PDB file of C-alpha atoms in Angstrom:
ATOM      1  CA  MET J  26     -42.447 -36.226  87.887  1.00  0.00           C
ATOM      2  CA  ALA J  27     -40.020 -33.630  86.545  1.00  0.00           C
ATOM      3  CA  ASP J  28     -40.022 -35.452  83.184  1.00  0.00           C
ATOM      4  CA  THR J  29     -43.817 -35.697  82.987  1.00  0.00           C
ATOM      5  CA  PRO J  30     -45.183 -33.616  80.096  1.00  0.00           C
ATOM      6  CA  LEU J  31     -46.937 -30.509  81.364  1.00  0.00           C
ATOM      7  CA  ALA J  32     -50.219 -31.442  79.688  1.00  0.00           C
ATOM      8  CA  ALA J  33     -50.275 -34.738  81.609  1.00  0.00           C
ATOM      9  CA  LEU J  34     -49.927 -33.119  85.029  1.00  0.00           C
ATOM     10  CA  SER J  35     -52.846 -32.443  87.327  1.00  0.00           C
ATOM     11  CA  ASP J  36     -53.851 -28.799  87.586  1.00  0.00           C
ATOM     12  CA  ALA J  37     -52.214 -28.490  91.007  1.00  0.00           C
ATOM     13  CA  ALA J  38     -48.991 -30.174  89.912  1.00  0.00           C
ATOM     14  CA  LEU J  39     -48.892 -27.954  86.825  1.00  0.00           C
ATOM     15  CA  ALA J  40     -49.301 -24.828  88.946  1.00  0.00           C
ATOM     16  CA  ALA J  41     -46.563 -25.945  91.315  1.00  0.00           C
ATOM     17  CA  ARG J  42     -44.073 -26.893  88.612  1.00  0.00           C
ATOM     18  CA  LEU J  43     -44.552 -23.655  86.694  1.00  0.00           C
ATOM     19  CA  ALA J  44     -44.330 -21.501  89.832  1.00  0.00           C
ATOM     20  CA  GLU J  45     -41.087 -23.250  90.752  1.00  0.00           C
ATOM     21  CA  GLU J  46     -39.638 -22.911  87.243  1.00  0.00           C
ATOM     22  CA  ALA J  47     -40.553 -19.236  86.988  1.00  0.00           C
ATOM     23  CA  GLY J  48     -38.980 -18.649  90.380  1.00  0.00           C
ATOM     24  CA  ARG J  49     -35.758 -20.363  89.353  1.00  0.00           C
ATOM     25  CA  LEU J  50     -35.649 -18.298  86.187  1.00  0.00           C
ATOM     26  CA  ALA J  51     -36.086 -15.068  88.154  1.00  0.00           C
ATOM     27  CA  VAL J  52     -33.373 -16.034  90.637  1.00  0.00           C
ATOM     28  CA  ALA J  53     -30.939 -16.933  87.850  1.00  0.00           C
ATOM     29  CA  LEU J  54     -31.626 -13.612  86.134  1.00  0.00           C
ATOM     30  CA  ARG J  55     -30.976 -11.728  89.357  1.00  0.00           C
ATOM     31  CA  GLU J  56     -27.770 -13.652  90.046  1.00  0.00           C
ATOM     32  CA  SER J  57     -26.492 -12.983  86.511  1.00  0.00           C
ATOM     33  CA  GLY J  58     -25.910  -9.338  87.442  1.00  0.00           C
ATOM     34  CA  GLU J  59     -27.090  -8.235  84.008  1.00  0.00           C
ATOM     35  CA  PHE J  60     -29.844  -6.071  85.484  1.00  0.00           C
ATOM     36  CA  SER J  61     -30.404  -4.259  88.767  1.00  0.00           C
ATOM     37  CA  GLY J  62     -33.073  -2.254  90.577  1.00  0.00           C
ATOM     38  CA  LYS J  63     -36.210  -1.426  88.597  1.00  0.00           C
ATOM     39  CA  ALA J  64     -34.725  -2.774  85.366  1.00  0.00           C
ATOM     40  CA  LEU J  65     -34.220  -6.126  87.095  1.00  0.00           C
ATOM     41  CA  GLY J  66     -37.809  -6.126  88.317  1.00  0.00           C
ATOM     42  CA  ASP J  67     -39.148  -5.305  84.862  1.00  0.00           C
ATOM     43  CA  GLU J  68     -37.055  -7.966  83.139  1.00  0.00           C
ATOM     44  CA  GLY J  69     -37.843 -10.572  85.783  1.00  0.00           C
ATOM     45  CA  ASP J  70     -41.547  -9.893  85.337  1.00  0.00           C
ATOM     46  CA  ARG J  71     -41.242 -10.124  81.559  1.00  0.00           C
ATOM     47  CA  GLN J  72     -39.292 -13.362  81.418  1.00  0.00           C
ATOM     48  CA  ALA J  73     -41.267 -15.129  84.147  1.00  0.00           C
ATOM     49  CA  ASN J  74     -44.526 -14.066  82.516  1.00  0.00           C
ATOM     50  CA  GLN J  75     -43.412 -15.390  79.144  1.00  0.00           C
ATOM     51  CA  LEU J  76     -42.536 -18.740  80.703  1.00  0.00           C
ATOM     52  CA  LEU J  77     -45.828 -19.039  82.587  1.00  0.00           C
ATOM     53  CA  CYS J  78     -48.189 -17.899  79.863  1.00  0.00           C
ATOM     54  CA  SER J  79     -46.524 -19.907  77.090  1.00  0.00           C
ATOM     55  CA  ALA J  80     -46.538 -23.079  79.181  1.00  0.00           C
ATOM     56  CA  LEU J  81     -50.136 -22.645  80.322  1.00  0.00           C
ATOM     57  CA  ALA J  82     -51.351 -21.939  76.794  1.00  0.00           C
ATOM     58  CA  ALA J  83     -49.649 -25.113  75.563  1.00  0.00           C
ATOM     59  CA  ALA J  84     -50.674 -27.349  78.483  1.00  0.00           C
ATOM     60  CA  ARG J  85     -54.249 -26.068  78.870  1.00  0.00           C
ATOM     61  CA  PRO J  86     -55.251 -24.600  75.482  1.00  0.00           C
ATOM     62  CA  ASP J  87     -58.959 -24.486  76.340  1.00  0.00           C
ATOM     63  CA  ASP J  88     -58.446 -22.386  79.481  1.00  0.00           C
ATOM     64  CA  ALA J  89     -58.138 -18.607  79.704  1.00  0.00           C
ATOM     65  CA  ILE J  90     -55.268 -16.696  81.320  1.00  0.00           C
ATOM     66  CA  LEU J  91     -55.304 -13.506  83.374  1.00  0.00           C
ATOM     67  CA  SER J  92     -51.831 -12.158  84.121  1.00  0.00           C
ATOM     68  CA  GLU J  93     -50.602  -8.902  85.567  1.00  0.00           C
ATOM     69  CA  GLU J  94     -48.181  -8.662  82.648  1.00  0.00           C
ATOM     70  CA  GLU J  95     -50.557  -9.511  79.781  1.00  0.00           C
ATOM     71  CA  ARG J  96     -53.143  -7.373  78.026  1.00  0.00           C
ATOM     72  CA  ASP J  97     -56.507  -8.412  79.417  1.00  0.00           C
ATOM     73  CA  SER J  98     -59.252  -9.842  77.216  1.00  0.00           C
ATOM     74  CA  THR J  99     -62.957  -9.991  78.018  1.00  0.00           C
ATOM     75  CA  ALA J 100     -63.018 -13.398  76.322  1.00  0.00           C
ATOM     76  CA  ARG J 101     -61.968 -14.892  79.653  1.00  0.00           C
ATOM     77  CA  LEU J 102     -65.342 -13.953  81.148  1.00  0.00           C
ATOM     78  CA  ASP J 103     -66.984 -16.727  79.125  1.00  0.00           C
ATOM     79  CA  ARG J 104     -64.612 -19.378  80.461  1.00  0.00           C
ATOM     80  CA  SER J 105     -65.229 -21.509  83.535  1.00  0.00           C
ATOM     81  CA  ARG J 106     -61.493 -22.127  84.022  1.00  0.00           C
ATOM     82  CA  VAL J 107     -59.126 -19.178  84.164  1.00  0.00           C
ATOM     83  CA  TRP J 108     -55.470 -19.298  85.174  1.00  0.00           C
ATOM     84  CA  ILE J 109     -54.568 -16.210  87.189  1.00  0.00           C
ATOM     85  CA  VAL J 110     -50.848 -15.514  87.527  1.00  0.00           C
ATOM     86  CA  ASP J 111     -48.473 -12.968  88.975  1.00  0.00           C
ATOM     87  CA  PRO J 112     -45.011 -13.709  87.553  1.00  0.00           C
ATOM     88  CA  VAL J 113     -43.165 -11.707  90.236  1.00  0.00           C
ATOM     89  CA  ASP J 114     -45.287 -10.615  93.171  1.00  0.00           C
ATOM     90  CA  GLY J 115     -43.219  -8.065  95.037  1.00  0.00           C
ATOM     91  CA  THR J 116     -41.244  -6.669  92.126  1.00  0.00           C
ATOM     92  CA  ARG J 117     -39.663  -4.048  94.383  1.00  0.00           C
ATOM     93  CA  GLU J 118     -38.426  -6.683  96.836  1.00  0.00           C
ATOM     94  CA  TYR J 119     -37.153  -8.842  93.992  1.00  0.00           C
ATOM     95  CA  GLY J 120     -35.286  -5.889  92.477  1.00  0.00           C
ATOM     96  CA  GLU J 121     -33.811  -5.008  95.877  1.00  0.00           C
ATOM     97  CA  CYS J 122     -32.522  -8.602  96.269  1.00  0.00           C
ATOM     98  CA  ARG J 123     -34.755  -9.246  99.262  1.00  0.00           C
ATOM     99  CA  ALA J 124     -36.319 -12.627 100.064  1.00  0.00           C
ATOM    100  CA  ASP J 125     -39.957 -11.537 100.529  1.00  0.00           C
ATOM    101  CA  TRP J 126     -41.273 -11.914  96.974  1.00  0.00           C
ATOM    102  CA  ALA J 127     -43.228 -14.693  95.303  1.00  0.00           C
ATOM    103  CA  VAL J 128     -44.515 -16.290  92.124  1.00  0.00           C
ATOM    104  CA  HIS J 129     -48.278 -16.939  91.937  1.00  0.00           C
ATOM    105  CA  VAL J 130     -49.969 -19.513  89.721  1.00  0.00           C
ATOM    106  CA  ALA J 131     -53.674 -20.165  90.352  1.00  0.00           C
ATOM    107  CA  LEU J 132     -56.664 -21.682  88.631  1.00  0.00           C
ATOM    108  CA  ALA J 133     -60.033 -20.072  89.280  1.00  0.00           C
ATOM    109  CA  ILE J 134     -63.005 -22.278  88.457  1.00  0.00           C
ATOM    110  CA  ASP J 135     -66.387 -20.593  88.205  1.00  0.00           C
ATOM    111  CA  GLY J 136     -64.975 -17.591  90.026  1.00  0.00           C
ATOM    112  CA  MET J 137     -63.479 -19.453  92.979  1.00  0.00           C
ATOM    113  CA  ALA J 138     -59.762 -19.836  93.766  1.00  0.00           C
ATOM    114  CA  GLU J 139     -59.697 -23.632  93.564  1.00  0.00           C
ATOM    115  CA  VAL J 140     -56.074 -24.491  92.712  1.00  0.00           C
ATOM    116  CA  GLY J 141     -52.914 -22.612  93.499  1.00  0.00           C
ATOM    117  CA  ALA J 142     -49.191 -22.654  94.067  1.00  0.00           C
ATOM    118  CA  VAL J 143     -47.056 -19.925  95.588  1.00  0.00           C
ATOM    119  CA  ALA J 144     -43.306 -20.153  95.114  1.00  0.00           C
ATOM    120  CA  LEU J 145     -41.009 -18.325  97.525  1.00  0.00           C
ATOM    121  CA  PRO J 146     -37.744 -18.492  95.559  1.00  0.00           C
ATOM    122  CA  GLY J 147     -35.946 -16.031  97.823  1.00  0.00           C
ATOM    123  CA  LEU J 148     -35.949 -18.460 100.727  1.00  0.00           C
ATOM    124  CA  ALA J 149     -32.993 -20.783 101.142  1.00  0.00           C
ATOM    125  CA  GLY J 150     -33.447 -23.673  98.747  1.00  0.00           C
ATOM    126  CA  GLY J 151     -36.709 -22.202  97.445  1.00  0.00           C
ATOM    127  CA  THR J 152     -40.141 -23.190  98.722  1.00  0.00           C
ATOM    128  CA  VAL J 153     -43.395 -23.925  96.907  1.00  0.00           C
ATOM    129  CA  LEU J 154     -46.632 -24.116  98.863  1.00  0.00           C
ATOM    130  CA  ARG J 155     -49.473 -25.940  97.118  1.00  0.00           C
ATOM    131  CA  SER J 156     -53.211 -26.234  97.479  1.00  0.00           C
ATOM    132  CA  ASP J 157     -53.040 -30.002  96.957  1.00  0.00           C
ATOM    133  CA  MET J 158     -50.399 -30.598  99.637  1.00  0.00           C
ATOM    134  CA  PRO J 159     -51.632 -28.843 102.774  1.00  0.00           C
ATOM    135  CA  ARG J 160     -49.516 -29.086 105.885  1.00  0.00           C
ATOM    136  CA  PRO J 161     -50.975 -29.139 109.415  1.00  0.00           C
ATOM    137  CA  LEU J 162     -51.024 -25.715 111.032  1.00  0.00           C
ATOM    138  CA  ALA J 163     -48.846 -25.515 114.123  1.00  0.00           C
ATOM    139  CA  PRO J 164     -50.811 -25.064 117.353  1.00  0.00           C
ATOM    140  CA  LEU J 165     -50.866 -21.497 118.612  1.00  0.00           C
ATOM    141  CA  THR J 166     -48.976 -20.663 121.754  1.00  0.00           C
ATOM    142  CA  GLU J 167     -50.675 -18.763 124.545  1.00  0.00           C
ATOM    143  CA  ARG J 168     -48.762 -15.635 123.544  1.00  0.00           C
ATOM    144  CA  GLN J 169     -49.846 -15.952 119.898  1.00  0.00           C
ATOM    145  CA  GLU J 170     -53.472 -16.274 120.982  1.00  0.00           C
ATOM    146  CA  GLN J 171     -53.227 -13.198 123.205  1.00  0.00           C
ATOM    147  CA  CYS J 172     -50.884 -11.138 121.020  1.00  0.00           C
ATOM    148  CA  PRO J 173     -51.385 -12.200 117.382  1.00  0.00           C
ATOM    149  CA  ARG J 174     -48.914 -11.069 114.769  1.00  0.00           C
ATOM    150  CA  PHE J 175     -50.344  -8.825 112.032  1.00  0.00           C
ATOM    151  CA  LEU J 176     -48.628  -8.797 108.653  1.00  0.00           C
ATOM    152  CA  VAL J 177     -48.511  -5.387 106.996  1.00  0.00           C
ATOM    153  CA  SER J 178     -46.832  -3.879 103.982  1.00  0.00           C
ATOM    154  CA  ARG J 179     -43.321  -2.675 104.631  1.00  0.00           C
ATOM    155  CA  THR J 180     -44.011   0.451 102.534  1.00  0.00           C
ATOM    156  CA  ARG J 181     -47.746   1.187 102.909  1.00  0.00           C
ATOM    157  CA  PRO J 182     -49.377  -0.556 105.891  1.00  0.00           C
ATOM    158  CA  ALA J 183     -53.176  -0.638 105.736  1.00  0.00           C
ATOM    159  CA  ARG J 184     -54.976   1.772 108.046  1.00  0.00           C
ATOM    160  CA  GLU J 185     -57.418  -0.927 109.151  1.00  0.00           C
ATOM    161  CA  ALA J 186     -54.620  -3.365 109.968  1.00  0.00           C
ATOM    162  CA  LEU J 187     -52.844  -0.795 112.121  1.00  0.00           C
ATOM    163  CA  ALA J 188     -56.064   0.065 113.955  1.00  0.00           C
ATOM    164  CA  LEU J 189     -56.994  -3.576 114.520  1.00  0.00           C
ATOM    165  CA  CYS J 190     -53.544  -4.525 115.703  1.00  0.00           C
ATOM    166  CA  ASP J 191     -53.711  -1.753 118.272  1.00  0.00           C
ATOM    167  CA  ALA J 192     -57.246  -2.741 119.344  1.00  0.00           C
ATOM    168  CA  ILE J 193     -56.357  -6.405 119.785  1.00  0.00           C
ATOM    169  CA  GLY J 194     -52.974  -5.741 121.316  1.00  0.00           C
ATOM    170  CA  GLY J 195     -51.140  -7.497 118.549  1.00  0.00           C
ATOM    171  CA  GLU J 196     -47.681  -7.219 117.074  1.00  0.00           C
ATOM    172  CA  LEU J 197     -46.926  -5.718 113.662  1.00  0.00           C
ATOM    173  CA  VAL J 198     -44.719  -7.648 111.231  1.00  0.00           C
ATOM    174  CA  ALA J 199     -43.678  -5.728 108.104  1.00  0.00           C
ATOM    175  CA  MET J 200     -43.113  -7.779 104.954  1.00  0.00           C
ATOM    176  CA  GLY J 201     -43.006  -7.327 101.189  1.00  0.00           C
ATOM    177  CA  SER J 202     -45.230  -9.093  98.680  1.00  0.00           C
ATOM    178  CA  ALA J 203     -48.815 -10.217  99.225  1.00  0.00           C
ATOM    179  CA  GLY J 204     -47.822 -13.798  98.513  1.00  0.00           C
ATOM    180  CA  ALA J 205     -45.009 -13.707 101.037  1.00  0.00           C
ATOM    181  CA  LYS J 206     -47.358 -12.295 103.688  1.00  0.00           C
ATOM    182  CA  ALA J 207     -50.110 -14.817 103.011  1.00  0.00           C
ATOM    183  CA  MET J 208     -47.656 -17.705 103.092  1.00  0.00           C
ATOM    184  CA  ALA J 209     -46.207 -16.394 106.352  1.00  0.00           C
ATOM    185  CA  VAL J 210     -49.604 -17.151 107.919  1.00  0.00           C
ATOM    186  CA  VAL J 211     -49.588 -20.611 106.336  1.00  0.00           C
ATOM    187  CA  ARG J 212     -46.041 -21.181 107.592  1.00  0.00           C
ATOM    188  CA  GLY J 213     -46.880 -20.107 111.150  1.00  0.00           C
ATOM    189  CA  GLU J 214     -44.831 -16.907 111.080  1.00  0.00           C
ATOM    190  CA  ALA J 215     -47.880 -14.740 111.777  1.00  0.00           C
ATOM    191  CA  GLU J 216     -51.583 -15.130 112.516  1.00  0.00           C
ATOM    192  CA  ILE J 217     -53.374 -12.358 110.591  1.00  0.00           C
ATOM    193  CA  TYR J 218     -52.915 -10.740 107.186  1.00  0.00           C
ATOM    194  CA  LEU J 219     -55.392  -7.950 106.484  1.00  0.00           C
ATOM    195  CA  HIS J 220     -54.953  -5.739 103.447  1.00  0.00           C
ATOM    196  CA  SER J 221     -57.139  -2.837 102.384  1.00  0.00           C
ATOM    197  CA  GLY J 222     -54.815  -0.673 100.313  1.00  0.00           C
ATOM    198  CA  GLY J 223     -55.756  -1.965  96.863  1.00  0.00           C
ATOM    199  CA  GLN J 224     -54.878  -5.178  95.041  1.00  0.00           C
ATOM    200  CA  TYR J 225     -55.801  -7.093  91.905  1.00  0.00           C
ATOM    201  CA  GLU J 226     -56.961 -10.651  91.391  1.00  0.00           C
ATOM    202  CA  TRP J 227     -53.450 -11.866  90.556  1.00  0.00           C
ATOM    203  CA  ASP J 228     -52.203 -10.583  93.915  1.00  0.00           C
ATOM    204  CA  SER J 229     -54.435 -12.889  95.931  1.00  0.00           C
ATOM    205  CA  CYS J 230     -55.839 -15.776  93.865  1.00  0.00           C
ATOM    206  CA  ALA J 231     -52.965 -18.242  94.331  1.00  0.00           C
ATOM    207  CA  PRO J 232     -52.337 -17.256  97.987  1.00  0.00           C
ATOM    208  CA  VAL J 233     -56.043 -17.666  98.763  1.00  0.00           C
ATOM    209  CA  ALA J 234     -56.203 -21.101  97.118  1.00  0.00           C
ATOM    210  CA  VAL J 235     -53.194 -22.255  99.151  1.00  0.00           C
ATOM    211  CA  ALA J 236     -54.321 -20.615 102.399  1.00  0.00           C
ATOM    212  CA  ARG J 237     -57.846 -22.019 102.178  1.00  0.00           C
ATOM    213  CA  ALA J 238     -56.485 -25.511 101.530  1.00  0.00           C
ATOM    214  CA  HIS J 239     -54.465 -25.171 104.741  1.00  0.00           C
ATOM    215  CA  GLY J 240     -57.578 -24.404 106.757  1.00  0.00           C
ATOM    216  CA  LEU J 241     -57.214 -20.631 107.033  1.00  0.00           C
ATOM    217  CA  HIS J 242     -60.048 -18.118 106.857  1.00  0.00           C
ATOM    218  CA  CYS J 243     -60.076 -16.180 103.556  1.00  0.00           C
ATOM    219  CA  SER J 244     -62.528 -13.401 102.690  1.00  0.00           C
ATOM    220  CA  ARG J 245     -62.969  -9.756 101.837  1.00  0.00           C
ATOM    221  CA  ILE J 246     -62.592  -7.501 104.897  1.00  0.00           C
ATOM    222  CA  ASP J 247     -66.380  -7.153 105.079  1.00  0.00           C
ATOM    223  CA  GLY J 248     -66.672 -10.937 105.310  1.00  0.00           C
ATOM    224  CA  SER J 249     -67.937 -11.447 101.756  1.00  0.00           C
ATOM    225  CA  PRO J 250     -66.398 -14.106  99.494  1.00  0.00           C
ATOM    226  CA  LEU J 251     -63.402 -13.472  97.273  1.00  0.00           C
ATOM    227  CA  VAL J 252     -64.668 -13.843  93.709  1.00  0.00           C
ATOM    228  CA  TYR J 253     -62.335 -14.073  90.712  1.00  0.00           C
ATOM    229  CA  ASN J 254     -62.514 -13.696  86.932  1.00  0.00           C
ATOM    230  CA  ARG J 255     -64.667 -10.577  87.085  1.00  0.00           C
ATOM    231  CA  ALA J 256     -64.787  -7.954  84.356  1.00  0.00           C
ATOM    232  CA  ASP J 257     -62.782  -5.584  86.550  1.00  0.00           C
ATOM    233  CA  PRO J 258     -59.884  -7.532  88.120  1.00  0.00           C
ATOM    234  CA  TYR J 259     -59.457  -4.921  90.876  1.00  0.00           C
ATOM    235  CA  LEU J 260     -59.974  -6.719  94.202  1.00  0.00           C
ATOM    236  CA  PRO J 261     -58.933  -4.133  96.765  1.00  0.00           C
ATOM    237  CA  ASP J 262     -58.904  -5.995 100.067  1.00  0.00           C
ATOM    238  CA  LEU J 263     -58.665  -9.364 101.742  1.00  0.00           C
ATOM    239  CA  LEU J 264     -58.335 -11.084 105.078  1.00  0.00           C
ATOM    240  CA  ILE J 265     -56.311 -14.266 105.557  1.00  0.00           C
ATOM    241  CA  CYS J 266     -56.032 -15.428 109.145  1.00  0.00           C
ATOM    242  CA  ARG J 267     -56.243 -18.249 111.612  1.00  0.00           C
ATOM    243  CA  PRO J 268     -59.943 -19.195 111.878  1.00  0.00           C
ATOM    244  CA  GLN J 269     -60.163 -18.353 115.582  1.00  0.00           C
ATOM    245  CA  PHE J 270     -59.424 -14.682 114.876  1.00  0.00           C
ATOM    246  CA  ALA J 271     -61.775 -14.209 111.905  1.00  0.00           C
ATOM    247  CA  GLY J 272     -64.977 -13.271 113.746  1.00  0.00           C
ATOM    248  CA  ARG J 273     -63.289 -10.770 116.027  1.00  0.00           C
ATOM    249  CA  VAL J 274     -61.325  -9.157 113.220  1.00  0.00           C
ATOM    250  CA  LEU J 275     -64.368  -8.825 110.958  1.00  0.00           C
ATOM    251  CA  ASP J 276     -66.423  -7.324 113.794  1.00  0.00           C
ATOM    252  CA  LEU J 277     -63.680  -4.801 114.533  1.00  0.00           C
ATOM    253  CA  VAL J 278     -63.351  -3.843 110.861  1.00  0.00           C
ATOM    254  CA  ALA J 279     -67.116  -3.287 110.669  1.00  0.00           C
ATOM    255  CA  GLY J 280     -66.880  -1.027 113.703  1.00  0.00           C
ATOM    256  CA  LEU J 281     -64.242   1.167 112.091  1.00  0.00           C
ATOM    257  CA  GLY J 282     -66.875   2.660 109.775  1.00  0.00           C
TER     258      GLY J 282
END
């Protein structure tokens, strides 16, 4: 499969291979010691973005691309298929040599996050979670059902998440990038990820595609669908959680006013 030309791969396999390759590139750059701190984050973003966008343009020339690191074009609005990528999600964590950062590669079709891969290169051996290879969710323990773990930003936790965690009697888990937090729910390291502090489409498209494929609830925090490839890519909030918590969480958010 590694020798298969990119153009011959399925959309999901293409997303997964490119997310993995971009992650390896970013890790190698960090280990080279040539850059550090913010300069490392900027260079990692630049190089990973160049890899992703060049490969996608060659493999899927009829599709549009929306990337955090590319100048946006309204031409994408006329396309049914739009690749939405975040070359390094969690640039701060990447620059600080932490593990909680990710690479996002997603394909939105008619506004829906249909295909996605999220690479977690900072984990030992690297990990890529894919929308076409869902894994069974581990059963919740009694403690997890009664005291769910809420993922929040390590630097700017969402007000709603803090209030809901307190109301439910949950446990806060601070983590870096949006992709790392979303995949922590997929991986069974937490039960609820609610964010309301402002994001863009590239922050959530790939995580949502992967999370939905694994049977998780994914929506805006008012319960409305997450829609992609809009004129304004700002998509400020989302909820990714185990399905059994979705109704209660959405009701509590609505009650916050």
